[in-house]
Tab-separated table of C-alpha atoms in Angstrom:
chain	number	residue	atom	x	y	z
A	1	MET	CA	13.834	6.003	-12.591
A	2	ALA	CA	13.025	5.238	-8.659
A	3	THR	CA	12.266	2.481	-6.562
A	4	LYS	CA	9.474	1.128	-4.357
A	5	ASP	CA	12.934	1.271	-1.447
A	6	SER	CA	13.302	5.199	-2.504
A	7	LEU	CA	12.680	8.437	-1.560
A	8	PHE	CA	10.161	8.880	1.003
A	9	LEU	CA	7.815	5.814	0.199
A	10	PRO	CA	9.096	3.444	2.770
A	11	SER	CA	8.559	5.972	5.434
A	12	LEU	CA	4.975	6.804	4.119
A	13	SER	CA	4.407	3.077	3.703
A	14	GLU	CA	5.213	2.643	7.243
A	15	LYS	CA	3.239	5.868	8.929
A	16	LEU	CA	0.226	5.854	7.148
A	17	PRO	CA	-2.250	4.209	9.545
A	18	TYR	CA	-4.038	2.160	6.213
A	19	ASN	CA	-3.083	-1.534	4.624
A	20	ASN	CA	-0.893	0.326	1.730
A	21	LEU	CA	1.155	-1.732	-1.183
A	22	ARG	CA	4.267	0.037	-2.942
A	23	PHE	CA	5.580	-1.818	-5.577
A	24	ASP	CA	8.688	-1.543	-8.969
A	25	PHE	CA	7.328	-0.552	-12.224
A	26	GLU	CA	9.200	-2.744	-15.189
A	27	GLY	CA	12.353	-2.435	-15.350
A	28	ASN	CA	12.563	-0.065	-12.286
A	29	GLY	CA	13.927	-1.473	-8.559
A	30	GLN	CA	13.252	-5.709	-7.967
A	31	SER	CA	11.337	-5.922	-11.147
A	32	THR	CA	12.302	-7.129	-14.467
A	33	GLY	CA	11.883	-6.380	-17.870
A	34	LYS	CA	12.685	-2.884	-19.928
A	35	PHE	CA	12.947	0.362	-18.421
A	36	SER	CA	10.579	3.125	-20.475
A	37	ILE	CA	11.026	7.068	-20.092
A	38	GLY	CA	7.724	6.927	-21.663
A	39	GLY	CA	5.581	3.794	-20.925
A	40	PHE	CA	2.756	5.758	-19.404
A	41	LYS	CA	0.431	3.204	-20.793
A	42	SER	CA	2.026	0.127	-20.026
A	43	GLU	CA	2.685	1.556	-16.443
A	44	VAL	CA	-1.181	2.151	-15.959
A	45	ASP	CA	-1.885	-1.127	-17.071
A	46	GLN	CA	0.826	-2.343	-14.364
A	47	ILE	CA	-1.278	-0.230	-11.940
A	48	LYS	CA	-4.113	-2.270	-12.689
A	49	THR	CA	-3.252	-5.718	-12.330
A	50	VAL	CA	-1.648	-4.760	-8.194
A	51	VAL	CA	-5.289	-3.091	-7.934
A	52	ASP	CA	-6.768	-6.626	-9.154
A	53	TRP	CA	-4.193	-8.708	-7.335
A	54	ALA	CA	-5.361	-6.429	-4.055
A	55	ARG	CA	-8.930	-6.895	-4.270
A	56	ASN	CA	-8.952	-10.289	-5.480
A	57	ASN	CA	-7.134	-10.961	-1.811
A	58	GLY	CA	-10.129	-9.251	-0.287
A	59	TYR	CA	-8.703	-5.496	0.019
A	60	ILE	CA	-11.137	-2.990	-1.087
A	61	PRO	CA	-8.318	0.410	-2.656
A	62	LEU	CA	-9.454	3.066	-1.779
A	63	ALA	CA	-6.637	5.449	-2.959
A	64	LEU	CA	-3.825	5.358	-5.394
A	65	ILE	CA	-0.399	7.131	-4.405
A	66	GLY	CA	2.254	8.132	-7.032
A	67	HIS	CA	5.040	10.957	-7.411
A	68	SER	CA	6.568	12.844	-10.012
A	69	LYS	CA	5.894	10.030	-12.969
A	70	GLY	CA	4.273	7.951	-10.807
A	71	ALA	CA	1.821	11.311	-9.979
A	72	ASN	CA	0.866	11.393	-14.003
A	73	GLU	CA	0.329	7.451	-13.977
A	74	VAL	CA	-2.355	7.340	-10.923
A	75	LEU	CA	-4.285	10.446	-12.673
A	76	MET	CA	-4.136	8.571	-15.841
A	77	TYR	CA	-5.584	5.583	-14.101
A	78	SER	CA	-8.537	7.753	-12.553
A	79	VAL	CA	-9.301	8.352	-16.464
A	80	VAL	CA	-9.215	5.069	-17.838
A	81	HIS	CA	-10.190	2.537	-15.155
A	82	GLY	CA	-12.421	4.816	-12.710
A	83	ASP	CA	-12.058	2.067	-9.918
A	84	VAL	CA	-10.408	3.709	-7.296
A	85	PRO	CA	-11.982	6.614	-5.695
A	86	LEU	CA	-9.119	8.536	-4.381
A	87	THR	CA	-5.863	9.934	-6.043
A	88	VAL	CA	-3.129	11.669	-4.204
A	89	SER	CA	-0.818	13.435	-7.283
A	90	ILE	CA	2.857	14.026	-5.675
A	91	ALA	CA	4.735	16.434	-7.569
A	92	GLY	CA	2.860	15.790	-10.893
A	93	ARG	CA	3.185	17.527	-14.022
A	94	VAL	CA	0.915	18.976	-16.334
A	95	ASP	CA	3.049	20.630	-19.374
A	96	MET	CA	4.953	17.066	-20.545
A	97	GLY	CA	6.590	19.276	-23.191
A	98	VAL	CA	9.249	20.022	-20.448
A	99	LEU	CA	11.913	17.191	-19.930
A	100	PRO	CA	12.829	17.009	-16.336
A	101	LYS	CA	16.795	18.684	-16.514
A	102	LEU	CA	18.405	15.331	-15.204
A	103	LEU	CA	17.799	14.575	-18.996
A	104	ASP	CA	19.636	17.158	-20.111
A	105	PRO	CA	22.780	15.241	-20.590
A	106	VAL	CA	21.535	13.245	-22.913
A	107	LEU	CA	19.471	14.885	-25.001
A	108	ASP	CA	21.540	15.357	-27.843
A	109	LYS	CA	22.689	12.339	-28.169
A	110	VAL	CA	19.050	11.107	-28.164
A	111	GLU	CA	17.980	12.872	-30.774
A	112	THR	CA	21.058	12.049	-33.379
A	113	GLU	CA	21.522	8.484	-32.542
A	114	GLY	CA	17.778	7.253	-31.275
A	115	GLN	CA	18.914	6.750	-27.713
A	116	ALA	CA	21.787	7.009	-25.214
A	117	THR	CA	22.489	6.141	-21.744
A	118	LEU	CA	22.303	7.979	-18.474
A	119	SER	CA	24.048	7.498	-15.222
A	120	LEU	CA	22.368	8.656	-12.156
A	121	GLY	CA	25.021	7.843	-9.612
A	122	PRO	CA	25.892	4.032	-9.957
A	123	LYS	CA	22.480	3.271	-11.869
A	124	GLU	CA	22.702	3.496	-15.781
A	125	PHE	CA	18.937	4.292	-17.428
A	126	LEU	CA	18.317	3.775	-22.010
A	127	VAL	CA	17.082	6.584	-22.835
A	128	GLU	CA	14.854	5.891	-25.988
A	129	LYS	CA	13.446	9.100	-28.006
A	130	ALA	CA	10.440	7.245	-28.726
A	131	GLY	CA	9.916	6.989	-24.998
A	132	LEU	CA	10.452	11.228	-24.787
A	133	GLN	CA	8.032	11.925	-27.619
A	134	GLU	CA	5.180	9.587	-25.634
A	135	ARG	CA	6.090	11.611	-22.808
A	136	LYS	CA	5.716	14.972	-25.075
A	137	LYS	CA	2.457	13.725	-26.205
A	138	LEU	CA	0.815	13.280	-23.747
A	139	ASN	CA	-2.259	15.344	-22.836
A	140	MET	CA	-2.202	15.692	-19.237
A	141	ASN	CA	-5.313	18.795	-19.888
A	142	LYS	CA	-7.438	16.418	-20.655
A	143	ILE	CA	-6.498	13.613	-18.431
A	144	LEU	CA	-7.072	15.900	-15.670
A	145	SER	CA	-10.259	17.118	-17.381
A	146	ALA	CA	-11.965	13.956	-17.372
A	147	GLN	CA	-10.671	13.076	-14.049
A	148	LYS	CA	-13.180	10.302	-12.458
A	149	SER	CA	-11.659	10.703	-8.795
A	150	TRP	CA	-11.306	12.851	-5.650
A	151	VAL	CA	-7.722	14.302	-6.148
A	152	CYS	CA	-5.257	15.492	-3.233
A	153	VAL	CA	-2.426	17.284	-5.568
A	154	ILE	CA	0.832	17.704	-3.082
A	155	HIS	CA	3.829	20.121	-4.634
A	156	GLY	CA	6.484	21.259	-2.857
A	157	GLU	CA	7.337	24.639	-2.774
A	158	ASN	CA	10.780	24.643	-3.713
A	159	ASP	CA	10.590	21.786	-6.036
A	160	GLU	CA	13.318	22.144	-8.925
A	161	ILE	CA	12.433	19.253	-11.104
A	162	THR	CA	8.415	20.155	-11.347
A	163	ASN	CA	7.718	23.727	-11.355
A	164	PRO	CA	5.226	24.097	-8.508
A	165	GLN	CA	2.867	26.259	-10.531
A	166	ASP	CA	1.931	23.053	-12.491
A	167	ALA	CA	0.499	22.942	-9.191
A	168	PHE	CA	-1.593	25.562	-9.457
A	169	GLN	CA	-2.837	24.428	-13.253
A	170	MET	CA	-3.337	21.371	-11.896
A	171	LYS	CA	-5.629	22.828	-9.588
A	172	THR	CA	-7.674	24.875	-11.824
A	173	ILE	CA	-8.083	21.877	-14.485
A	174	LEU	CA	-9.333	19.347	-11.679
A	175	GLY	CA	-11.905	22.343	-10.890
A	176	GLN	CA	-14.236	19.734	-8.010
A	177	ASN	CA	-12.276	16.770	-8.255
A	178	CYS	CA	-8.988	18.973	-6.535
A	179	PHE	CA	-10.469	18.275	-2.996
A	180	ASP	CA	-7.394	19.218	-1.586
A	181	PHE	CA	-4.760	21.248	-2.352
A	182	GLN	CA	-1.429	21.104	-0.785
A	183	ILE	CA	2.020	23.285	-1.361
A	184	VAL	CA	4.916	22.133	1.179
A	185	PRO	CA	6.682	25.305	2.544
A	186	GLU	CA	10.667	24.486	1.490
A	187	ALA	CA	10.039	20.999	0.345
A	188	ASP	CA	11.823	19.714	-3.153
A	189	HIS	CA	10.834	17.444	-5.927
A	190	MET	CA	12.036	14.730	-3.208
A	191	PHE	CA	10.289	16.331	-0.493
A	192	LYS	CA	13.360	15.358	1.607
A	193	ASP	CA	13.263	15.864	5.304
A	194	VAL	CA	8.989	15.995	5.235
A	195	ASP	CA	6.622	13.775	6.801
A	196	LEU	CA	3.992	13.073	3.903
A	197	ALA	CA	2.291	10.827	5.522
A	198	VAL	CA	0.937	13.773	8.251
A	199	HIS	CA	-0.471	15.757	4.835
A	200	ILE	CA	-2.053	13.000	3.193
A	201	GLU	CA	-3.389	11.454	6.108
A	202	ASN	CA	-5.399	14.896	6.496
A	203	PHE	CA	-6.525	14.195	2.661
A	204	PHE	CA	-7.911	10.675	3.825
A	205	LYS	CA	-9.538	11.919	7.495
A	206	LYS	CA	-11.502	14.396	5.054
A	207	SER	CA	-12.290	12.347	2.115
A	208	VAL	CA	-12.460	8.793	3.255
A	209	PRO	CA	-15.800	8.876	5.469
A	210	LEU	CA	-17.581	10.190	2.596
A	211	LEU	CA	-17.164	7.110	0.652
A	212	GLU	CA	-19.557	5.044	3.238
């Protein structure tokens, strides 16, 4: 529900001392198409399109960074494609049966009518029952167990949307593929007033030289 210009993303893009590219998934921000509360496979395909574009234009994609739902999707990407060696999961969720509380106002209507419109400030999102069911069926344990990249897990200590315990569970399931693990003190789900570039650059400083 966020865009490439939301939250900490513009600042992170500016501060990281590497070429980087951020984009909006279909139906979000400046991208056309239909928004989906599910759509995980489709959005992983969209990541692949961006990775291929970068590679075809002379860049070597070394890392994928995703926040919240995007964190789950970059982890999925590694399992499906395995062609980008580093993954940064920010506020990712393991138990997909737990829905974000921001959906609470529309859940009853979605259950009875199959869909409902969720208003978040000036924006409206169509939440469909099929998308919620897809989300609930996503097996993150299986995805994490099959991980092909080195993963940096970052989570806010005070995350009010995704329980920080999910990060510890993620670390356990990843095992040796969890290259770096950071619980950011006092940070919430949106990482307000947090310089995430410092945390991510520390991961890159330790991992990128090992790829050479």
